[in-house]
CSV table of C-alpha atoms and ligand atoms in Angstrom, one decimal:
chain,number,residue,atom,x,y,z
A,1,MET,CA,86.5,87.2,104.6
A,2,HIS,CA,88.4,89.9,106.5
A,3,ALA,CA,86.4,91.1,109.4
A,4,ALA,CA,86.5,94.7,108.2
A,5,VAL,CA,84.8,94.1,104.9
A,6,ALA,CA,82.7,91.0,105.6
A,7,PRO,CA,79.6,93.0,106.9
A,8,LEU,CA,79.7,95.2,103.8
A,9,ALA,CA,80.0,92.2,101.6
A,10,GLU,CA,77.1,90.6,103.3
A,11,VAL,CA,74.9,93.7,102.7
A,12,CYS,CA,75.8,93.8,99.1
A,13,PHE,CA,75.4,90.1,98.4
A,14,ASN,CA,72.1,90.1,100.2
A,15,ALA,CA,70.9,93.0,98.1
A,16,ILE,CA,71.9,91.1,94.9
A,17,LYS,CA,70.1,88.0,96.1
A,18,ALA,CA,67.0,90.0,97.0
A,19,ARG,CA,66.9,91.4,93.4
A,20,GLY,CA,67.0,87.9,92.1
A,21,TYR,CA,70.5,86.9,91.2
A,22,LEU,CA,71.2,83.9,93.4
A,23,LEU,CA,74.7,83.3,94.8
A,24,HIS,CA,75.3,79.6,95.0
A,25,PRO,CA,76.9,78.1,98.1
A,26,GLY,CA,80.0,77.3,96.1
A,27,SER,CA,80.7,81.0,95.9
A,28,CYS,CA,83.5,81.5,98.2
A,29,TRP,CA,85.8,83.7,100.1
A,30,GLY,CA,89.4,84.1,100.7
A,31,ALA,CA,92.6,82.2,100.0
A,32,GLU,CA,91.0,78.8,100.1
A,33,CYS,CA,89.2,79.5,96.8
A,34,ARG,CA,92.1,80.6,94.7
A,35,GLN,CA,92.4,77.4,92.8
A,36,ILE,CA,88.9,77.9,91.2
A,37,SER,CA,90.1,80.5,88.8
A,38,GLY,CA,92.9,78.2,87.6
A,39,THR,CA,95.6,80.8,87.8
A,40,ASN,CA,98.5,81.4,90.1
A,41,ARG,CA,98.4,85.2,89.8
A,42,ALA,CA,98.8,87.3,92.9
A,43,SER,CA,95.4,87.9,94.4
A,44,ASN,CA,93.6,89.8,97.1
A,45,HIS,CA,92.1,86.5,98.1
A,46,SER,CA,95.2,85.8,100.2
A,47,TRP,CA,94.3,88.9,102.2
A,48,GLY,CA,90.7,87.9,102.7
A,49,LEU,CA,89.5,90.9,100.8
A,50,ALA,CA,88.1,89.2,97.8
A,51,ALA,CA,85.4,86.8,96.8
A,52,ASP,CA,84.5,84.8,93.7
A,53,LEU,CA,80.8,84.7,92.8
A,54,ASN,CA,79.4,81.7,91.0
A,55,ALA,CA,82.7,80.9,89.5
A,56,PRO,CA,81.5,78.1,87.1
A,57,THR,CA,79.3,80.5,85.2
A,58,ASN,CA,81.5,83.6,85.5
A,59,PRO,CA,84.9,82.4,84.4
A,60,TYR,CA,88.2,84.2,83.9
A,61,THR,CA,87.9,84.6,80.2
A,62,SER,CA,88.1,86.8,77.1
A,63,THR,CA,84.9,85.4,75.6
A,64,GLY,CA,82.6,87.6,77.6
A,65,GLU,CA,80.8,84.6,79.1
A,66,HIS,CA,79.1,85.5,82.4
A,67,ASP,CA,75.7,85.5,84.0
A,68,ILE,CA,76.1,88.1,86.8
A,69,PRO,CA,73.7,90.9,85.7
A,70,ASP,CA,75.0,94.4,84.9
A,71,TRP,CA,72.9,95.8,87.8
A,72,ALA,CA,74.7,93.6,90.2
A,73,TYR,CA,78.1,94.9,89.0
A,74,ASP,CA,76.8,98.4,89.2
A,75,LEU,CA,75.7,97.8,92.8
A,76,LEU,CA,79.1,96.4,93.8
A,77,ARG,CA,80.9,99.4,92.1
A,78,ALA,CA,78.6,101.8,94.0
A,79,TYR,CA,79.7,100.3,97.3
A,80,GLY,CA,83.4,100.6,96.4
A,81,TRP,CA,84.2,97.1,95.3
A,82,GLY,CA,86.7,96.5,92.5
A,83,LEU,CA,85.6,94.0,89.8
A,84,GLY,CA,87.4,91.5,87.7
A,85,ALA,CA,84.8,92.3,85.1
A,86,ASP,CA,86.4,95.8,84.8
A,87,TYR,CA,89.9,94.4,84.0
A,88,ASN,CA,91.4,95.5,80.7
A,89,GLY,CA,91.6,92.6,78.3
A,90,LYS,CA,90.8,89.2,79.8
A,91,LYS,CA,88.1,89.6,82.4
A,92,ASP,CA,87.7,87.8,85.7
A,93,TYR,CA,83.9,87.9,85.9
A,94,MET,CA,83.5,86.1,89.2
A,95,HIS,CA,86.0,88.3,91.0
A,96,VAL,CA,85.0,91.0,93.5
A,97,GLU,CA,87.7,92.7,95.5
A,98,TRP,CA,87.9,95.4,98.2
A,99,MET,CA,90.2,98.0,96.8
A,100,ALA,CA,90.2,100.8,99.3
A,101,HIS,CA,93.0,99.6,101.6
A,102,HIS,CA,94.9,97.1,99.5
A,103,PRO,CA,98.5,97.0,100.7
A,104,THR,CA,99.9,97.3,97.2
A,105,GLN,CA,97.8,100.2,95.9
B,1,ZN,ZN1,88.9,85.9,92.5
């Protein structure tokens, strides 16, 4: 995780865990995790500005399958994170990404 956003990510993820949604150790940061989603699309992971949360139960899918609670997504939005769950069409429910200073936006 990029040094600039890692502390904020930790605050948010600790808050989510404290409310009862556990983030498993397999949840991961950065470029090394890109294969999990099974796609080759360009991703903020390569910049260290994104994380995938509990990927096995929050897949990249159009079926709506996920177990991250709505309140957890709301918390992340409130802190300024972009969510794969907010994509149009197929959703990337595991994906959390820092949007504010993305080089291509
Ligand atoms: Zn991702």
